[in-house]
CSV table of C-alpha atoms and ligand atoms in Angstrom, one decimal:
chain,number,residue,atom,x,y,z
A,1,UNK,CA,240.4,185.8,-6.0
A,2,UNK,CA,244.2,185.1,-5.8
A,3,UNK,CA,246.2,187.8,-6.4
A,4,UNK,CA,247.6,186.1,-9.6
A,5,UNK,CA,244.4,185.1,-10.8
A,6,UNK,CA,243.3,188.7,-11.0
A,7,UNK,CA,246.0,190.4,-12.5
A,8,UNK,CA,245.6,187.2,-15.5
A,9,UNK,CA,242.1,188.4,-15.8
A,10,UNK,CA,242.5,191.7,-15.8
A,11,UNK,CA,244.9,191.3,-18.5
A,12,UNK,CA,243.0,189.6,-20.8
A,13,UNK,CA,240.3,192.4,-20.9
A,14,UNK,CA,242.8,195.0,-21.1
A,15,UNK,CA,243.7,193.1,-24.4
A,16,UNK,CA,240.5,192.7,-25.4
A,17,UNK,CA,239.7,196.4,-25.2
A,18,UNK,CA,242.8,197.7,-26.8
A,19,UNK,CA,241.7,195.1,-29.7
A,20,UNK,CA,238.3,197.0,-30.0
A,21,UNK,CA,239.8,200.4,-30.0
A,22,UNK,CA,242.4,200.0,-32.9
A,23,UNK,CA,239.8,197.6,-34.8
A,24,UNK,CA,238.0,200.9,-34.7
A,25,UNK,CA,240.8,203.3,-35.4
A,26,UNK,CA,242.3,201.4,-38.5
A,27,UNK,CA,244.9,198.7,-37.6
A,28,UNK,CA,244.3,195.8,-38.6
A,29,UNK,CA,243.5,192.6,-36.4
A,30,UNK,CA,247.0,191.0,-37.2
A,31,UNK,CA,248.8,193.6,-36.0
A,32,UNK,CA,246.8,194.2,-32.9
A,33,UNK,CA,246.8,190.3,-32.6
A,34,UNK,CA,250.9,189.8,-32.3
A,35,UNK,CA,250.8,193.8,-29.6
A,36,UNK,CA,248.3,191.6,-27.5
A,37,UNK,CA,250.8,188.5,-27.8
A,38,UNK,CA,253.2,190.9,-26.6
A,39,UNK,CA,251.0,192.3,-23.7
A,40,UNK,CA,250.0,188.9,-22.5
A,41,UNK,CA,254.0,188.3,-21.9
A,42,UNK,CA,254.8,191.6,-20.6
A,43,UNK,CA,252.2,191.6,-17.8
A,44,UNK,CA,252.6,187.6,-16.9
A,45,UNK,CA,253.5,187.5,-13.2
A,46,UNK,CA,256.4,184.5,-12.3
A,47,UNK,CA,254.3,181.3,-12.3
A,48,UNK,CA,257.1,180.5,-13.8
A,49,UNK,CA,257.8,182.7,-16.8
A,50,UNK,CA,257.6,180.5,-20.5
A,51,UNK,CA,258.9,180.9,-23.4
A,52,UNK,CA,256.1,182.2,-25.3
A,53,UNK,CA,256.0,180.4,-29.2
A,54,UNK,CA,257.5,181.9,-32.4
A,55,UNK,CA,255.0,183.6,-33.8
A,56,UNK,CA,255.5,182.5,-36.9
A,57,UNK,CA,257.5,179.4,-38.6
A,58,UNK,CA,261.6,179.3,-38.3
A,59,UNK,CA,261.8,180.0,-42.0
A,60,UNK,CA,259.6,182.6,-42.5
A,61,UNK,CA,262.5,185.0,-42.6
A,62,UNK,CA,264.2,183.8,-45.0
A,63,UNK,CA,266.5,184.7,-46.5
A,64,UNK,CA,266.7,187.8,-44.7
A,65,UNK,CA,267.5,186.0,-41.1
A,66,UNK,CA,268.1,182.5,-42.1
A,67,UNK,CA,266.3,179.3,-40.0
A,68,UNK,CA,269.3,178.2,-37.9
A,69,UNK,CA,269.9,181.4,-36.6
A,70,UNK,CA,266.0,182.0,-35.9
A,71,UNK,CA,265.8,178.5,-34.4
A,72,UNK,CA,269.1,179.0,-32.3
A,73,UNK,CA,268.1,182.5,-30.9
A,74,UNK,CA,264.3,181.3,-29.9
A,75,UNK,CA,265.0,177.8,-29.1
A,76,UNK,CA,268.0,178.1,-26.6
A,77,UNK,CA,269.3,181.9,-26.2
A,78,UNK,CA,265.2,182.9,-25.8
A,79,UNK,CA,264.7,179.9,-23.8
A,80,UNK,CA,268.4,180.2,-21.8
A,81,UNK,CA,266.7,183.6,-20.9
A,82,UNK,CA,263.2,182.2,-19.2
A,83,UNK,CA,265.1,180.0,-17.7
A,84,UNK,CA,267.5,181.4,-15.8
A,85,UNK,CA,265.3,184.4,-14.9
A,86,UNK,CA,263.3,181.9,-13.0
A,87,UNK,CA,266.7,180.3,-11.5
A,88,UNK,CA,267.1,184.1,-10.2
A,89,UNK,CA,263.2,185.1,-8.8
A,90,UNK,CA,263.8,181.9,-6.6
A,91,UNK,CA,263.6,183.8,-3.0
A,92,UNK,CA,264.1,186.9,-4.9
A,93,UNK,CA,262.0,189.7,-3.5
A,94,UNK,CA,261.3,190.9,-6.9
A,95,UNK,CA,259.4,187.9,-7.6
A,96,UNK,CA,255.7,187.8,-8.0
A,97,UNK,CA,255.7,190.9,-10.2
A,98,UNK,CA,255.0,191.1,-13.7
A,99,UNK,CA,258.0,191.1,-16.5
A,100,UNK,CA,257.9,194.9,-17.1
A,101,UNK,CA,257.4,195.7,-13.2
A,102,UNK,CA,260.6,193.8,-12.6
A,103,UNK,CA,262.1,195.8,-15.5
A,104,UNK,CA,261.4,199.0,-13.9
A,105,UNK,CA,262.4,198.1,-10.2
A,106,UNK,CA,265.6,196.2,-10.7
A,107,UNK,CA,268.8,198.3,-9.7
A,108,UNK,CA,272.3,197.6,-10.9
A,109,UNK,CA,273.2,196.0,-7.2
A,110,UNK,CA,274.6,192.6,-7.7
A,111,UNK,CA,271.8,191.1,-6.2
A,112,UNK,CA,269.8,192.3,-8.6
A,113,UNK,CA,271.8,191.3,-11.6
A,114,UNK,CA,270.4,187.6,-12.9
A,115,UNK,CA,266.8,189.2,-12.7
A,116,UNK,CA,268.2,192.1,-14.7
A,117,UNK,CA,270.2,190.7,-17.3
A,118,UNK,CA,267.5,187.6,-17.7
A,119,UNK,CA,263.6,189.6,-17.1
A,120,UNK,CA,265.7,191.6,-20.0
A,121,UNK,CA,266.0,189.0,-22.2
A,122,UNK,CA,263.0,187.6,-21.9
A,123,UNK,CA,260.9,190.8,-22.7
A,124,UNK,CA,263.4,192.0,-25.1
A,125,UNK,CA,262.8,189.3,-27.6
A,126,UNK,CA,259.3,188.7,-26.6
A,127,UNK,CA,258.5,192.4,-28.3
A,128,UNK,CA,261.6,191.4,-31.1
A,129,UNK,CA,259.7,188.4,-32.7
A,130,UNK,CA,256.7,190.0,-32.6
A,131,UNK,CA,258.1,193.0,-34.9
A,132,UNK,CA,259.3,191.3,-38.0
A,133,UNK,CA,257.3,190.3,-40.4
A,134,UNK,CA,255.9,187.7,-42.0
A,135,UNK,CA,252.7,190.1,-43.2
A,136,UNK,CA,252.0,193.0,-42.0
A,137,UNK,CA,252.3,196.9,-43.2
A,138,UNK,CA,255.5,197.6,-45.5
A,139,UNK,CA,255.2,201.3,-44.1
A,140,UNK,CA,253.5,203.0,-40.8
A,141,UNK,CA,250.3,204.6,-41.3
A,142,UNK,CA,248.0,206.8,-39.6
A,143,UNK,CA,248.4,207.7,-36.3
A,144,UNK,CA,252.3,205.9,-36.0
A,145,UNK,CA,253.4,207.5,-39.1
A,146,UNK,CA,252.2,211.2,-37.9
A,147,UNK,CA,254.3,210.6,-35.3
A,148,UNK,CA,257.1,209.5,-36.7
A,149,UNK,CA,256.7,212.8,-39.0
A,150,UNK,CA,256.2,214.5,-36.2
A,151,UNK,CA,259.5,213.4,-34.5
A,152,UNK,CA,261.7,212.5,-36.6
A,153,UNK,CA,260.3,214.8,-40.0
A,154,UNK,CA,260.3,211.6,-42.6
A,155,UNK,CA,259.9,207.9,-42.7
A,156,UNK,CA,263.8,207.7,-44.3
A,157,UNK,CA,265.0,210.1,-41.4
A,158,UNK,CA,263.6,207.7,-38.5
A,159,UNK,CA,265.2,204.8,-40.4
A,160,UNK,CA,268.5,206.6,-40.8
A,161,UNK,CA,268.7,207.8,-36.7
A,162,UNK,CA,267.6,204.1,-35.8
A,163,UNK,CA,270.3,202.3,-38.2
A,164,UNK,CA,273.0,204.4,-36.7
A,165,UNK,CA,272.0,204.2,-33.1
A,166,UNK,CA,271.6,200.0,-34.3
A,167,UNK,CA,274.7,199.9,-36.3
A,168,UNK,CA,276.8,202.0,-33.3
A,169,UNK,CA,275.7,200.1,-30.0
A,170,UNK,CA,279.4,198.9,-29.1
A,171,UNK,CA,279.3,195.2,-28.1
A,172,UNK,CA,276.3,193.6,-27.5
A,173,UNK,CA,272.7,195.0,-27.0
A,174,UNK,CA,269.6,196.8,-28.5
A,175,UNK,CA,268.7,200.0,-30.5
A,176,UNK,CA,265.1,200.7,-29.8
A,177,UNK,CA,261.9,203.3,-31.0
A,178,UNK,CA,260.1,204.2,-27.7
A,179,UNK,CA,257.4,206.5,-26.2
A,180,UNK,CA,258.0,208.9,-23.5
A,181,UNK,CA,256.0,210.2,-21.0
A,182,UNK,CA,254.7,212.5,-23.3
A,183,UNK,CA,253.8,210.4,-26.0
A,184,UNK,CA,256.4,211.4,-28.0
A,185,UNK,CA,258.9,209.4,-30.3
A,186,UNK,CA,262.4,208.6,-29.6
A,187,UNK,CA,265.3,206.4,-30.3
A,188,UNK,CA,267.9,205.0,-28.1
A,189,UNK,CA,269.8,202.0,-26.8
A,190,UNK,CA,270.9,200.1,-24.2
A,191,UNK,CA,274.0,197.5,-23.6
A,192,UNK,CA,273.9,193.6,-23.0
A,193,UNK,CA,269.9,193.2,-22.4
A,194,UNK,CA,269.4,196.3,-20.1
A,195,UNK,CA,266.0,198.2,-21.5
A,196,UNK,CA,264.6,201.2,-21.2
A,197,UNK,CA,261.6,200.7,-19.0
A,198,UNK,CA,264.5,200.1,-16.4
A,199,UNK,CA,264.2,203.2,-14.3
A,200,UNK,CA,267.2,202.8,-12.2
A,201,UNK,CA,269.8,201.6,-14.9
A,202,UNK,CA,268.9,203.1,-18.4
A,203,UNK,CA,269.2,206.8,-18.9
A,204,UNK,CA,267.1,207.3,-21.5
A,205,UNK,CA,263.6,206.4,-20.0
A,206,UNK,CA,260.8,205.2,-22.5
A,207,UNK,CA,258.4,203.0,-23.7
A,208,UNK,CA,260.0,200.1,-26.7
A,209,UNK,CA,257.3,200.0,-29.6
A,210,UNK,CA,260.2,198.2,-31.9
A,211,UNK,CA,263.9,196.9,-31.4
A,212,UNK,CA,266.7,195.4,-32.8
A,213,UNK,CA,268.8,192.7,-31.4
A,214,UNK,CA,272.7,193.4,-32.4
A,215,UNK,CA,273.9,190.5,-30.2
A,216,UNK,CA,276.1,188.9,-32.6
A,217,UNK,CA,274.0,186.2,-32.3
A,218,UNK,CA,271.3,187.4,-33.7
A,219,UNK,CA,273.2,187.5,-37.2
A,220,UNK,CA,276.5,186.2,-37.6
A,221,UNK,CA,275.7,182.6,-39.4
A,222,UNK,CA,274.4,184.6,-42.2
A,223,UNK,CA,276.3,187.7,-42.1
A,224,UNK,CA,279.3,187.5,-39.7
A,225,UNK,CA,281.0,190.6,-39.0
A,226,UNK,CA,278.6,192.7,-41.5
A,227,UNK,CA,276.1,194.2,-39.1
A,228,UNK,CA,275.0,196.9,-40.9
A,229,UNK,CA,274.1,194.6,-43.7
A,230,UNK,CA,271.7,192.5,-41.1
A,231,UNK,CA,270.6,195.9,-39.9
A,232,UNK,CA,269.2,197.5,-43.8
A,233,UNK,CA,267.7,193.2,-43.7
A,234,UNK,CA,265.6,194.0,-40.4
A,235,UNK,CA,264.7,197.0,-41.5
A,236,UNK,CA,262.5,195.5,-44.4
A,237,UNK,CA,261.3,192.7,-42.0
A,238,UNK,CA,259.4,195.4,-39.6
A,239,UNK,CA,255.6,194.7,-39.5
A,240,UNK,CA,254.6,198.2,-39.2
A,241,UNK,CA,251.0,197.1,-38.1
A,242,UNK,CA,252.5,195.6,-35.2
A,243,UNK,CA,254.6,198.5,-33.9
A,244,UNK,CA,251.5,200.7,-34.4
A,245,UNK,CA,249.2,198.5,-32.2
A,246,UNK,CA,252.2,198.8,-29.6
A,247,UNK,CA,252.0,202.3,-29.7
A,248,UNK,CA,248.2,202.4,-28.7
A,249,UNK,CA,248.6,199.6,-26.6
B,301,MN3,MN1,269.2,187.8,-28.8
């Protein structure tokens, strides 16, 4: 069996196992559907990378993140992303490795900076789709929302340390909820599309279970210069189920 072949298959019953354990712990199949979606992206090797679908219709944000900007930001920044990543594995020696093993070996040499900036934006919004709604849990429950107890003491305290960390990201890039080494909670973020499962750039070493794209792009048809505003709009978007499956996943 090729090398590629295997990892493919390996993957799939990974997914298929992590859908049998939260089927049996509480989450629903939604929710561990779109984590799996987000698996099956993360773990793809370069054959070349795709643009994986919406997983839902351009609208279905509305009015919260309107259908131009939604169409825009999947259609050609998502798809400017896949692209050019694979412009950059050409003859790179990072290529052949899955999207989150190039995230945590890429350095912040030059030659590694198309990979970076693109393997980046291609996992980023692969896991930022998959975290709004349409459906899914208003609120976390069970074992997520222990932990977010656990961490951060209430649902309204995580929501007010990831808003600010959202709201204060200077330029362009991401606020993010990850898990640590030792399974615990914590936000953070990173500049331009860097992440933190990038080992030898990002400081703050974790896990994403959730993120927010503050590119201007990402809002400024609807709400121009009022980030914040699209900030409080994502934060009712989040499909809870889906952040809890990509904490068990
Ligand atoms: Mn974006």
């Amino acid at each position: 069996m090729k090398r590629r072949d295997f990892i493919q298959k390996t993957t799939l019953v990974a997914a298929g196992a992590s859908m049998v354990s939260l089927a049996s712990c509480g989450a629903s199949e939604e929710g561990a559907s779109k984590a799996a979606q987000v698996q099956e992206t993360v773990k793809k090797v370069f054959t070349p990378f795709e643009l994986p679908p919406l997983p839902y219709a351009y609208e279905a944000l509305e009015p919260m993140i309107d259908t131009q900007t939604m169409t825009i930001h999947h259609d050609k920044h998502h798809a400017g992303y896949v692209k050019k990543l694979n412009a950059a594995l050409e003859g790179h020696p990072l290529a052949g490795d899955d999207l989150q093993t190039l995230l945590s070996s890429v350095t912040d040499e030059d030659s590694d900076t198309g990979v970076r900036n693109n393997a980046g934006g291609h996992y980023n919004h692969s896991l930022f789709w998959n975290v709004m709604s349409p459906g899914g849990a208003s609120a976390p429950q069970g074992e997520l929302a222990d932990a977010i107890n656990a961490q951060f003491n209430s649902l309204e305290s995580f929501q007010e340390t990831f808003a600010k960390a959202a709201a204060t990201v200077f330029g362009s890039g991401w606020a993010w909820l990850c898990v640590n080494e030792k399974n615990e909670l914590f936000v953070t973020a990173t500049p331009n599309q860097d992440n933190p499962l990038m080992k030898n750039i990002s400081d703050n070493l974790g896990r994403p279970i959730l993120g927010i794209d503050v590119w201007e792009h990402a809002y400024y048809l609807n709400y121009q210069n009022r980030r914040t505003d699209y900030i409080d709009s994502f934060m009712k978007l989040i499909n809870w189920d889906t952040v809890a499956a990509n904490l068990k996943a």
